[in-house]
PDB file of C-alpha atoms in Angstrom:
ATOM      1  CA  MET A 570       3.468  11.635 -15.233  1.00 69.00           C
ATOM      2  CA  ASN A 571       2.703   9.804 -18.404  1.00 84.00           C
ATOM      3  CA  PHE A 572       1.958   5.988 -17.812  1.00 96.00           C
ATOM      4  CA  ASP A 573       0.568   5.216 -21.262  1.00 95.00           C
ATOM      5  CA  ASN A 574       0.928   1.688 -22.256  1.00 89.00           C
ATOM      6  CA  LYS A 575       1.783   0.875 -18.541  1.00 97.00           C
ATOM      7  CA  THR A 576      -0.165  -1.886 -16.657  1.00 98.00           C
ATOM      8  CA  VAL A 577      -0.643  -1.038 -12.901  1.00 98.00           C
ATOM      9  CA  TRP A 578      -1.897  -3.594 -10.648  1.00 99.00           C
ATOM     10  CA  ILE A 579      -3.303  -2.191  -7.293  1.00 99.00           C
ATOM     11  CA  THR A 580      -4.416  -3.950  -4.198  1.00 98.00           C
ATOM     12  CA  GLY A 581      -6.953  -2.443  -1.652  1.00 98.00           C
ATOM     13  CA  ALA A 582      -8.382  -0.541  -4.837  1.00 98.00           C
ATOM     14  CA  SER A 583     -11.923  -0.476  -3.604  1.00 98.00           C
ATOM     15  CA  SER A 584     -11.860   2.554  -1.526  1.00 97.00           C
ATOM     16  CA  GLY A 585      -9.666   5.442   0.055  1.00 97.00           C
ATOM     17  CA  ILE A 586      -6.089   5.660  -1.043  1.00 98.00           C
ATOM     18  CA  GLY A 587      -6.287   2.650  -3.520  1.00 98.00           C
ATOM     19  CA  LYS A 588      -9.317   4.356  -5.231  1.00 98.00           C
ATOM     20  CA  GLY A 589      -7.452   7.644  -5.441  1.00 98.00           C
ATOM     21  CA  LEU A 590      -4.595   5.870  -7.102  1.00 98.00           C
ATOM     22  CA  ALA A 591      -6.625   3.738  -9.523  1.00 98.00           C
ATOM     23  CA  LEU A 592      -8.357   6.976 -10.670  1.00 98.00           C
ATOM     24  CA  ALA A 593      -5.140   8.979 -11.023  1.00 98.00           C
ATOM     25  CA  PHE A 594      -3.517   6.152 -13.012  1.00 98.00           C
ATOM     26  CA  SER A 595      -6.240   5.889 -15.299  1.00 97.00           C
ATOM     27  CA  SER A 596      -6.382   9.622 -15.974  1.00 97.00           C
ATOM     28  CA  SER A 597      -2.631   9.262 -16.739  1.00 97.00           C
ATOM     29  CA  GLY A 598      -3.250   6.691 -19.467  1.00 96.00           C
ATOM     30  CA  ALA A 599      -2.331   3.456 -17.684  1.00 98.00           C
ATOM     31  CA  ASN A 600      -4.164   0.049 -17.954  1.00 98.00           C
ATOM     32  CA  VAL A 601      -5.282  -0.635 -14.482  1.00 98.00           C
ATOM     33  CA  ILE A 602      -5.866  -3.924 -12.599  1.00 98.00           C
ATOM     34  CA  LEU A 603      -8.042  -3.210  -9.379  1.00 98.00           C
ATOM     35  CA  SER A 604      -8.074  -5.774  -6.569  1.00 98.00           C
ATOM     36  CA  SER A 605      -9.763  -6.252  -3.293  1.00 98.00           C
ATOM     37  CA  ARG A 606     -12.070  -8.580  -1.570  1.00 97.00           C
ATOM     38  CA  ASN A 607     -15.140  -6.307  -2.521  1.00 97.00           C
ATOM     39  CA  LYS A 608     -16.118  -6.935  -6.153  1.00 98.00           C
ATOM     40  CA  SER A 609     -19.166  -4.612  -6.161  1.00 98.00           C
ATOM     41  CA  LYS A 610     -16.888  -1.722  -4.927  1.00 98.00           C
ATOM     42  CA  LEU A 611     -14.229  -2.472  -7.567  1.00 98.00           C
ATOM     43  CA  ASN A 612     -16.841  -2.186 -10.187  1.00 98.00           C
ATOM     44  CA  GLU A 613     -17.988   1.209  -8.869  1.00 98.00           C
ATOM     45  CA  VAL A 614     -14.140   2.331  -9.028  1.00 98.00           C
ATOM     46  CA  LYS A 615     -13.780   1.025 -12.556  1.00 98.00           C
ATOM     47  CA  SER A 616     -16.941   3.017 -13.594  1.00 98.00           C
ATOM     48  CA  ALA A 617     -15.501   6.104 -12.092  1.00 98.00           C
ATOM     49  CA  CYS A 618     -12.213   5.930 -14.069  1.00 98.00           C
ATOM     50  CA  ASN A 619     -11.447   8.037 -16.989  1.00 94.00           C
ATOM     51  CA  ASN A 620     -10.730   5.053 -19.197  1.00 94.00           C
ATOM     52  CA  PRO A 621     -12.985   2.125 -17.774  1.00 97.00           C
ATOM     53  CA  ASP A 622     -12.305   0.038 -20.959  1.00 97.00           C
ATOM     54  CA  LYS A 623      -8.705  -0.057 -19.909  1.00 98.00           C
ATOM     55  CA  VAL A 624      -9.500  -1.345 -16.380  1.00 98.00           C
ATOM     56  CA  GLN A 625      -9.859  -4.949 -15.153  1.00 98.00           C
ATOM     57  CA  ILE A 626     -11.336  -6.325 -11.904  1.00 98.00           C
ATOM     58  CA  LEU A 627      -9.421  -9.180 -10.209  1.00 98.00           C
ATOM     59  CA  PRO A 628     -10.840  -9.882  -6.689  1.00 98.00           C
ATOM     60  CA  LEU A 629      -8.205 -10.771  -4.215  1.00 98.00           C
ATOM     61  CA  ASP A 630      -7.904 -11.747  -0.404  1.00 98.00           C
ATOM     62  CA  LEU A 631      -4.519 -10.773   0.863  1.00 98.00           C
ATOM     63  CA  ALA A 632      -4.715 -13.511   3.498  1.00 97.00           C
ATOM     64  CA  ASP A 633      -5.273 -16.312   0.807  1.00 98.00           C
ATOM     65  CA  PHE A 634      -1.807 -16.744  -0.145  1.00 97.00           C
ATOM     66  CA  SER A 635      -2.521 -20.065  -2.086  1.00 97.00           C
ATOM     67  CA  SER A 636      -4.322 -18.037  -4.535  1.00 98.00           C
ATOM     68  CA  PHE A 637      -1.612 -15.743  -5.504  1.00 98.00           C
ATOM     69  CA  GLU A 638       0.051 -17.814  -8.304  1.00 97.00           C
ATOM     70  CA  GLU A 639      -3.148 -18.076 -10.325  1.00 98.00           C
ATOM     71  CA  LYS A 640      -4.121 -14.357  -9.732  1.00 98.00           C
ATOM     72  CA  VAL A 641      -0.875 -13.496 -11.094  1.00 98.00           C
ATOM     73  CA  LYS A 642      -1.329 -15.511 -14.368  1.00 98.00           C
ATOM     74  CA  THR A 643      -4.716 -13.851 -14.654  1.00 98.00           C
ATOM     75  CA  ALA A 644      -3.384 -10.395 -14.204  1.00 98.00           C
ATOM     76  CA  ASN A 645      -0.572 -10.900 -16.645  1.00 98.00           C
ATOM     77  CA  ASN A 646      -3.167 -12.078 -19.311  1.00 98.00           C
ATOM     78  CA  PHE A 647      -5.256  -9.044 -18.934  1.00 98.00           C
ATOM     79  CA  PHE A 648      -3.010  -6.590 -20.788  1.00 97.00           C
ATOM     80  CA  ASN A 649       0.033  -8.785 -21.797  1.00 94.00           C
ATOM     81  CA  GLY A 650       1.987  -8.079 -18.684  1.00 97.00           C
ATOM     82  CA  ILE A 651       2.439  -6.003 -15.486  1.00 98.00           C
ATOM     83  CA  ASP A 652       4.690  -3.182 -15.164  1.00 98.00           C
ATOM     84  CA  ILE A 653       3.890  -1.728 -11.729  1.00 98.00           C
ATOM     85  CA  LEU A 654       2.596  -3.630  -8.747  1.00 99.00           C
ATOM     86  CA  VAL A 655       1.146  -1.164  -6.070  1.00 99.00           C
ATOM     87  CA  ASN A 656       0.875  -2.999  -2.723  1.00 98.00           C
ATOM     88  CA  ASN A 657      -1.695  -0.785  -0.952  1.00 98.00           C
ATOM     89  CA  GLY A 658      -3.898  -3.326   0.743  1.00 98.00           C
ATOM     90  CA  GLY A 659      -4.033  -3.492   4.593  1.00 97.00           C
ATOM     91  CA  ILE A 660      -5.637  -3.255   7.911  1.00 98.00           C
ATOM     92  CA  SER A 661      -5.183  -0.502  10.660  1.00 98.00           C
ATOM     93  CA  GLN A 662      -5.439  -0.717  14.436  1.00 98.00           C
ATOM     94  CA  ARG A 663      -7.069   1.183  17.305  1.00 98.00           C
ATOM     95  CA  SER A 664      -6.212  -0.713  20.648  1.00 98.00           C
ATOM     96  CA  TYR A 665      -3.598  -0.783  23.265  1.00 98.00           C
ATOM     97  CA  ALA A 666      -1.155  -3.535  22.946  1.00 98.00           C
ATOM     98  CA  VAL A 667      -1.925  -4.956  26.520  1.00 98.00           C
ATOM     99  CA  ASP A 668      -5.503  -5.363  25.685  1.00 98.00           C
ATOM    100  CA  THR A 669      -5.129  -6.749  21.998  1.00 98.00           C
ATOM    101  CA  GLU A 670      -5.605 -10.374  21.614  1.00 98.00           C
ATOM    102  CA  LEU A 671      -2.880 -12.134  19.896  1.00 98.00           C
ATOM    103  CA  LYS A 672      -4.996 -13.317  17.187  1.00 98.00           C
ATOM    104  CA  VAL A 673      -5.542  -9.628  16.156  1.00 98.00           C
ATOM    105  CA  ASP A 674      -1.627  -8.970  16.034  1.00 98.00           C
ATOM    106  CA  GLN A 675      -1.371 -12.062  13.911  1.00 98.00           C
ATOM    107  CA  GLN A 676      -4.308 -11.087  11.561  1.00 98.00           C
ATOM    108  CA  ILE A 677      -2.814  -7.442  10.902  1.00 98.00           C
ATOM    109  CA  PHE A 678       0.588  -9.236  10.053  1.00 98.00           C
ATOM    110  CA  GLU A 679      -0.921 -11.642   7.849  1.00 98.00           C
ATOM    111  CA  VAL A 680      -2.551  -9.067   5.666  1.00 98.00           C
ATOM    112  CA  ASN A 681      -0.163  -6.114   5.845  1.00 98.00           C
ATOM    113  CA  TYR A 682       3.153  -7.913   5.867  1.00 98.00           C
ATOM    114  CA  PHE A 683       2.851 -11.486   4.805  1.00 98.00           C
ATOM    115  CA  GLY A 684       0.060 -10.827   2.241  1.00 98.00           C
ATOM    116  CA  THR A 685       2.008  -7.876   0.737  1.00 98.00           C
ATOM    117  CA  ILE A 686       5.415  -9.980   0.446  1.00 98.00           C
ATOM    118  CA  ALA A 687       3.676 -13.141  -0.673  1.00 98.00           C
ATOM    119  CA  LEU A 688       2.067 -11.320  -3.686  1.00 98.00           C
ATOM    120  CA  THR A 689       5.464  -9.626  -4.376  1.00 98.00           C
ATOM    121  CA  LYS A 690       7.184 -12.850  -4.442  1.00 98.00           C
ATOM    122  CA  ALA A 691       4.371 -14.259  -6.810  1.00 98.00           C
ATOM    123  CA  VAL A 692       5.044 -11.499  -9.212  1.00 98.00           C
ATOM    124  CA  LEU A 693       8.817 -11.260  -8.972  1.00 98.00           C
ATOM    125  CA  PRO A 694       9.729 -14.359 -11.420  1.00 98.00           C
ATOM    126  CA  TYR A 695       7.821 -12.397 -14.025  1.00 98.00           C
ATOM    127  CA  PHE A 696       9.509  -8.997 -13.408  1.00 98.00           C
ATOM    128  CA  ILE A 697      13.192 -10.736 -13.223  1.00 98.00           C
ATOM    129  CA  SER A 698      12.474 -12.608 -16.545  1.00 98.00           C
ATOM    130  CA  LYS A 699      11.996  -9.382 -18.293  1.00 97.00           C
ATOM    131  CA  LYS A 700      14.511  -7.441 -16.417  1.00 98.00           C
ATOM    132  CA  ASP A 701      12.070  -4.689 -15.707  1.00 98.00           C
ATOM    133  CA  GLY A 702       9.155  -3.776 -13.225  1.00 98.00           C
ATOM    134  CA  GLN A 703       8.535  -1.563 -10.268  1.00 98.00           C
ATOM    135  CA  ILE A 704       7.218  -2.546  -6.933  1.00 98.00           C
ATOM    136  CA  VAL A 705       5.499   0.103  -4.976  1.00 98.00           C
ATOM    137  CA  VAL A 706       4.717  -0.206  -1.315  1.00 98.00           C
ATOM    138  CA  ILE A 707       2.092   1.835   0.558  1.00 98.00           C
ATOM    139  CA  SER A 708       3.522   2.015   3.895  1.00 98.00           C
ATOM    140  CA  SER A 709       2.800   4.587   6.484  1.00 98.00           C
ATOM    141  CA  ILE A 710       4.388   7.136   8.914  1.00 97.00           C
ATOM    142  CA  MET A 711       3.876   4.397  11.307  1.00 97.00           C
ATOM    143  CA  GLY A 712       6.651   2.615   9.367  1.00 98.00           C
ATOM    144  CA  LYS A 713       9.004   5.158  10.643  1.00 96.00           C
ATOM    145  CA  LEU A 714       7.729   5.618  14.168  1.00 94.00           C
ATOM    146  CA  GLY A 715       5.105   4.119  16.718  1.00 94.00           C
ATOM    147  CA  THR A 716       2.442   5.608  18.419  1.00 94.00           C
ATOM    148  CA  PRO A 717      -0.111   4.376  21.179  1.00 96.00           C
ATOM    149  CA  LEU A 718      -2.946   2.421  19.714  1.00 97.00           C
ATOM    150  CA  ARG A 719      -0.825   1.075  16.701  1.00 98.00           C
ATOM    151  CA  SER A 720       1.592  -1.423  17.958  1.00 98.00           C
ATOM    152  CA  ALA A 721       0.867  -4.148  15.523  1.00 98.00           C
ATOM    153  CA  TYR A 722       0.009  -1.874  12.762  1.00 98.00           C
ATOM    154  CA  ALA A 723       3.337   0.107  13.304  1.00 98.00           C
ATOM    155  CA  GLY A 724       5.169  -3.402  13.586  1.00 98.00           C
ATOM    156  CA  SER A 725       3.808  -4.507  10.437  1.00 98.00           C
ATOM    157  CA  LYS A 726       4.780  -1.434   8.591  1.00 98.00           C
ATOM    158  CA  HIS A 727       8.326  -1.297  10.119  1.00 98.00           C
ATOM    159  CA  ALA A 728       8.628  -4.975   8.876  1.00 98.00           C
ATOM    160  CA  LEU A 729       7.781  -3.791   5.273  1.00 98.00           C
ATOM    161  CA  HIS A 730      10.527  -1.367   5.339  1.00 98.00           C
ATOM    162  CA  GLY A 731      13.143  -3.849   6.366  1.00 98.00           C
ATOM    163  CA  PHE A 732      12.080  -6.394   3.930  1.00 98.00           C
ATOM    164  CA  PHE A 733      11.617  -4.120   0.894  1.00 98.00           C
ATOM    165  CA  ASP A 734      14.821  -2.211   1.498  1.00 98.00           C
ATOM    166  CA  SER A 735      16.736  -5.578   1.389  1.00 98.00           C
ATOM    167  CA  LEU A 736      14.655  -6.637  -1.653  1.00 98.00           C
ATOM    168  CA  ARG A 737      15.713  -3.326  -3.398  1.00 98.00           C
ATOM    169  CA  ALA A 738      19.490  -4.218  -3.029  1.00 98.00           C
ATOM    170  CA  GLU A 739      18.887  -7.741  -4.357  1.00 98.00           C
ATOM    171  CA  LEU A 740      16.882  -6.853  -7.313  1.00 98.00           C
ATOM    172  CA  TYR A 741      19.318  -3.959  -8.326  1.00 96.00           C
ATOM    173  CA  GLN A 742      20.970  -5.948 -11.111  1.00 97.00           C
ATOM    174  CA  ASP A 743      17.669  -6.970 -12.473  1.00 98.00           C
ATOM    175  CA  ASN A 744      16.619  -3.392 -13.093  1.00 97.00           C
ATOM    176  CA  ILE A 745      13.567  -3.726 -10.838  1.00 98.00           C
ATOM    177  CA  LYS A 746      12.770  -0.653  -8.799  1.00 98.00           C
ATOM    178  CA  VAL A 747      11.268  -0.455  -5.192  1.00 98.00           C
ATOM    179  CA  THR A 748       9.291   2.610  -4.156  1.00 98.00           C
ATOM    180  CA  ILE A 749       8.291   2.954  -0.551  1.00 98.00           C
ATOM    181  CA  ILE A 750       5.735   5.611   0.019  1.00 98.00           C
ATOM    182  CA  CYS A 751       4.714   6.432   3.717  1.00 98.00           C
ATOM    183  CA  PRO A 752       1.458   8.502   3.917  1.00 98.00           C
ATOM    184  CA  GLY A 753       0.447  10.642   6.848  1.00 97.00           C
ATOM    185  CA  TYR A 754      -3.200  11.097   7.726  1.00 97.00           C
ATOM    186  CA  VAL A 755      -5.344  10.862   4.490  1.00 98.00           C
ATOM    187  CA  ASN A 756      -9.123  11.259   4.631  1.00 97.00           C
ATOM    188  CA  THR A 757     -10.363   7.688   4.140  1.00 97.00           C
ATOM    189  CA  ASP A 758     -12.349   5.198   6.104  1.00 95.00           C
ATOM    190  CA  VAL A 759      -9.102   3.544   7.458  1.00 96.00           C
ATOM    191  CA  SER A 760      -9.913   4.370  11.094  1.00 96.00           C
ATOM    192  CA  LYS A 761     -13.528   2.999  10.592  1.00 96.00           C
ATOM    193  CA  ASN A 762     -12.223  -0.440   9.464  1.00 96.00           C
ATOM    194  CA  ALA A 763      -9.316  -0.516  11.864  1.00 98.00           C
ATOM    195  CA  LEU A 764      -9.237  -3.470  14.264  1.00 98.00           C
ATOM    196  CA  THR A 765      -9.881  -3.174  18.125  1.00 98.00           C
ATOM    197  CA  THR A 766      -8.803  -5.549  20.868  1.00 98.00           C
ATOM    198  CA  ASP A 767     -10.831  -8.463  19.862  1.00 98.00           C
ATOM    199  CA  GLY A 768     -10.694  -7.949  16.114  1.00 98.00           C
ATOM    200  CA  SER A 769     -14.054  -5.941  15.707  1.00 98.00           C
ATOM    201  CA  LYS A 770     -13.950  -2.797  13.719  1.00 97.00           C
ATOM    202  CA  PHE A 771     -13.532   0.606  15.359  1.00 97.00           C
ATOM    203  CA  GLU A 772     -16.237   2.024  13.266  1.00 96.00           C
ATOM    204  CA  GLU A 773     -15.339   5.557  13.906  1.00 96.00           C
ATOM    205  CA  LEU A 774     -13.775   8.347  11.659  1.00 95.00           C
ATOM    206  CA  ASP A 775     -10.549   9.719  13.728  1.00 92.00           C
ATOM    207  CA  GLU A 776     -10.427  13.630  13.746  1.00 94.00           C
ATOM    208  CA  ALA A 777      -7.025  13.432  12.478  1.00 93.00           C
ATOM    209  CA  THR A 778      -7.876  11.219   9.546  1.00 95.00           C
ATOM    210  CA  ALA A 779     -10.951  13.331   8.791  1.00 95.00           C
ATOM    211  CA  ASN A 780      -8.549  16.560   8.695  1.00 95.00           C
ATOM    212  CA  GLY A 781      -6.000  14.668   6.502  1.00 96.00           C
ATOM    213  CA  LEU A 782      -5.016  14.932   2.811  1.00 97.00           C
ATOM    214  CA  SER A 783      -7.693  13.933   0.198  1.00 97.00           C
ATOM    215  CA  PRO A 784      -7.084  10.807  -1.611  1.00 97.00           C
ATOM    216  CA  GLU A 785      -6.756  12.767  -4.740  1.00 97.00           C
ATOM    217  CA  GLU A 786      -4.167  14.877  -3.304  1.00 97.00           C
ATOM    218  CA  PHE A 787      -2.191  12.089  -1.956  1.00 98.00           C
ATOM    219  CA  ALA A 788      -2.546  10.033  -5.359  1.00 98.00           C
ATOM    220  CA  ASN A 789      -1.266  12.857  -7.461  1.00 98.00           C
ATOM    221  CA  LYS A 790       1.789  13.380  -5.294  1.00 98.00           C
ATOM    222  CA  ALA A 791       2.266   9.390  -5.147  1.00 98.00           C
ATOM    223  CA  LEU A 792       2.276   9.131  -8.801  1.00 98.00           C
ATOM    224  CA  LYS A 793       4.952  11.818  -9.193  1.00 98.00           C
ATOM    225  CA  ALA A 794       7.192   9.647  -6.977  1.00 98.00           C
ATOM    226  CA  ILE A 795       6.249   6.520  -8.817  1.00 98.00           C
ATOM    227  CA  SER A 796       7.091   8.166 -12.122  1.00 98.00           C
ATOM    228  CA  LYS A 797      10.490   9.352 -10.837  1.00 97.00           C
ATOM    229  CA  GLN A 798      11.168   5.774  -9.341  1.00 97.00           C
ATOM    230  CA  LYS A 799      11.949   7.285  -5.955  1.00 98.00           C
ATOM    231  CA  ARG A 800      13.460   4.863  -3.338  1.00 98.00           C
ATOM    232  CA  GLU A 801      11.167   6.405  -0.446  1.00 98.00           C
ATOM    233  CA  ILE A 802       9.101   9.446   0.052  1.00 98.00           C
ATOM    234  CA  ILE A 803       6.861  10.806   2.879  1.00 98.00           C
ATOM    235  CA  ILE A 804       3.534  12.240   1.796  1.00 98.00           C
ATOM    236  CA  ALA A 805       1.930  13.907   4.750  1.00 97.00           C
ATOM    237  CA  GLY A 806       1.260  17.199   6.658  1.00 93.00           C
ATOM    238  CA  THR A 807       3.880  19.186   8.393  1.00 93.00           C
ATOM    239  CA  LYS A 808       2.923  17.571  11.932  1.00 90.00           C
ATOM    240  CA  GLU A 809       3.430  13.994  10.643  1.00 93.00           C
ATOM    241  CA  LYS A 810       6.836  14.987   8.936  1.00 92.00           C
ATOM    242  CA  THR A 811       7.990  16.628  12.099  1.00 91.00           C
ATOM    243  CA  GLY A 812       7.233  13.597  14.012  1.00 90.00           C
ATOM    244  CA  VAL A 813       9.463  11.463  11.679  1.00 91.00           C
ATOM    245  CA  TYR A 814      12.565  13.933  12.262  1.00 84.00           C
ATOM    246  CA  LEU A 815      11.946  14.111  15.924  1.00 88.00           C
ATOM    247  CA  LYS A 816      11.970  10.226  16.159  1.00 85.00           C
ATOM    248  CA  ARG A 817      15.317  10.350  14.364  1.00 82.00           C
ATOM    249  CA  PHE A 818      17.203  13.149  15.986  1.00 85.00           C
ATOM    250  CA  PHE A 819      15.327  13.787  19.372  1.00 82.00           C
ATOM    251  CA  PRO A 820      13.370  10.342  20.003  1.00 82.00           C
ATOM    252  CA  SER A 821      12.944  11.054  23.695  1.00 78.00           C
ATOM    253  CA  ILE A 822      10.701  14.069  23.051  1.00 76.00           C
ATOM    254  CA  LEU A 823       8.033  11.688  21.526  1.00 68.00           C
ATOM    255  CA  LEU A 824       7.788   9.793  24.845  1.00 63.00           C
ATOM    256  CA  MET A 825       6.919  12.963  26.878  1.00 49.00           C
TER     257      MET A 825
END
């Protein structure tokens, strides 16, 4: 896993999985661009990196599509180009569909789906012009199956799989790779920041999330998959992986 002279742009990089990926890429020799809405936390992540002199901060709101063209220009100028875009930013959910206001469903899709594809589309012309590049999508086990309290979140992740599977086929001739990574439970603040019925935060740490993989363990496995340019990989515990295979071969079991 040598990413020397590679420039990696990570969204949602201020905490959790994004922070873990930033630290891992920095330790592997990459130039790293960190993006999220929280500039102060991004600076904390930069300071924690092995090579902070090879890290740049680029505040970004995934719901502000109109800013992406300018953000891509800035990102390209930091280290004379981008090699890997890691679409990690997103919002989770903890509410039943029947109780969830439509504006919450829309907010989750705006960030998780439309924000991700809009930023990817803003980067694509550059990748296509140089006939090289890798797009990494941090999806979820929820991109493979659905569970209670995650309807909009699962929907947004399922949509990402459809879009990026199609995009991979379209970009094959341009030598641009697409890697979809599906995490199971990772010990982050994702449940605390998850949206509830009216859009307010859940503010609690799920037991399953608390017992999940560490961000460091997840990041190390993710970097191996990215370096091998895998098409898709599940990084999760046995329970989550079993759920994916049950959904595929014995779907009725998950409804019991």
